[in-house]
């Protein structure tokens, strides 16, 4: 005998919850419950390894059949019964169960072991003929559909015929004789469809069911589910063989599902559904309506008490919200499944603090139980929870938020329609872009979370629901039809919920997020204390702040934004863009600057711009008093400040025709033509512009320095930091730095006191990252511009690629997430690491941050913590998310390498 022969089968008492890889989630948790001494029907688990072998080889691995035989024998002697025996037969269920829960995606067969002889044995043992024949017809039906692949509709039709002939409405109205007739009809269906009789050998039934469960790993809906949830396709499923217990043995029997606390709201107290005289799948099938779990207290107080006890044991053991499946067989409780339960974002926060207060977990574990993504969900406006609207359909929630508007069916209608609209399409393409921009939200009947509509809507922060495949969208007829027959025509109001995927006819009231109102300080103490979700969020934020190492700054360009960022907890401004200071009414100054023919003319324009910029900076320094304000010098391409080339050409051409040419326009047109660029993103911008247009940077720095001097005189504490954009290496930086320093010294001398401002640079070109050591010789800080760094590392321009080929890249699996949303850790992240390491090697106290929107993305924040950045900076709205994730990253980092966040590609 080969001692090292691979083992594939484990009794429930042999496993535990740490072996989900091998036993699947269901099997591992059944083992855990068995070892806790809870009432679990005995059984065994066939490992995922056996499934993988079966799927690659196309047949059961050698030895599996014998091993199943041995475990079956043990099971039979434990129960004192034999599988499918003519006298008092044991029956089993054959249940799928993968490492990650894939609810309802794969197959399960109940009542294996029944045949023409054992059905009588079961009837005699239970003293209930009707029950035995009902179980037999369930077996033939389930086995026929899932193992033999027969259309379930055929069984339904046969059942309906018998019901009609007996004049009864529900299955429960059929007596034993009628059910015998049903079984006979079902067996005829099996013979006709497969050319052989329904298998009578119990072991053969078992083997066929096991094989069917293995194969169900690869059925279409399971594959689609895995793709959507990023579950690898090569894990395989385990198979659990469990001795049957019967909830359909009369009114003192039943079956149910329960949660140890409410998974929707996080409210304490058990929550669930119970259905008397029913077998497991009846609860979900919806043929009869279950009653609330609390009813069980009246129906069967002893079992109810025992169930509560079991649930409290499970909570204490798993230290988390658990859900369970249970069955009561003639007053005896059996536990059939448990797992740590899924929950809403609101529930996640409430549960984390409840378990903390119950002493079951510590603060670090509590932080691990809430995510930045969940906080984001709580920060979007929501549909009024008190509204009683019922969804007419449910799709895939692709971009959160609550949107209300008139349904429109193409891009043209979206842009034409007055007032808010929801763009409804089967799917979207780049041609729909104007419509998406004009719409409040997007609804599609096809596609998943990475479809064109989903990607574009998320990028724009628009609410989006996709893959609502129960809706029939008819763009030509300009209407869609819901499964309940509701027809929505162009112009009719609809509401879509991008957080849940729900679609409503009519307008549902939208309320602002209470969490945002809380962060903004708009709620009084009473309102705060009454809302348990707010209480929980507030506490988790305190814990995150206590633990985090990363600072969190905000990107803010105006005093108003700066003040808002501070309310959200920002500890400074990581990126203050100065572009808007040249736009709007001030734009003509820039035109004049470009057209100026002499140094004197240029100086005059700059002198006009100076006081305006100065005023802006005074306001921002006041709002951020005592905190660092990192100001980026002018960055965008010059042509953005000039009139459109085509418009101006037309204007000049028309004027020439009339013989009334304006000399100013002609000169402007020449300038625009001269500055026209094919690829402005890669053209004259950033530091290049500062070096080419003399005086511009000097004026900006003077405004910053004089604003700081003014604040100091007023008793304030301004902390300006001046940041040079888009350098490719040390040479450009050094030229700029010298000029900045000269102006600072000059202003300080006039003021008569020191004005300190750090001078640093953005690292947003690969060459800057690769020469970071030399740049750090003179730069006092780095700030990664990860948006430009992503564009230039990948060599694509965001505006051009996101709507066009990104969806294809998602489909092909090249991206798991957009590199503009979650930092591409292996590529762009490597440049970040190089620059951090080489910069710090030269200047150990180099301050390093990131100011791209990645600074507010949960998985990217974890990466920035890991590579040792000092702070992240993001939009004010994202500041709380970054604070929370920075806290989580800090405790995860201490927990060791297993807790490392996922790689760029999952
Ligand atoms: P799913 O993963 O889709 O929930 P399950 O394997 O849990 O599928 O089984 C489907 C239903 O059958 C569940 O309600 C479960 O509780 C019930 N069930 C499974 N095995 C047994 C058994 N041995 N005795 C009684 N009911 C069972
Ligand atoms: Mg289940
Ligand atoms: Mg940039």
Coordinates of C-alpha atoms and ligand atoms in Angstrom, one line a residue, residues 26 95-96 103-104 108 257 284 323-325 336-339, ligand 2:
X26 CA -19.5 25.2 4.1
X95 CA -24.0 19.7 -1.3
X96 CA -21.6 22.0 -3.1
X103 CA -24.8 31.5 -3.0
X104 CA -27.1 29.6 -5.3
X108 CA -27.2 20.6 -4.2
X257 CA -32.5 30.7 8.1
X284 CA -35.7 30.3 -0.7
X323 CA -25.8 33.3 9.5
X324 CA -27.2 29.8 9.9
X325 CA -29.5 27.3 8.2
X336 CA -27.1 22.6 8.7
X337 CA -24.8 25.5 7.9
X338 CA -23.1 28.6 9.3
X339 CA -20.8 31.2 8.1
Ligands
LIG2 MG1 -27.0 26.9 2.1

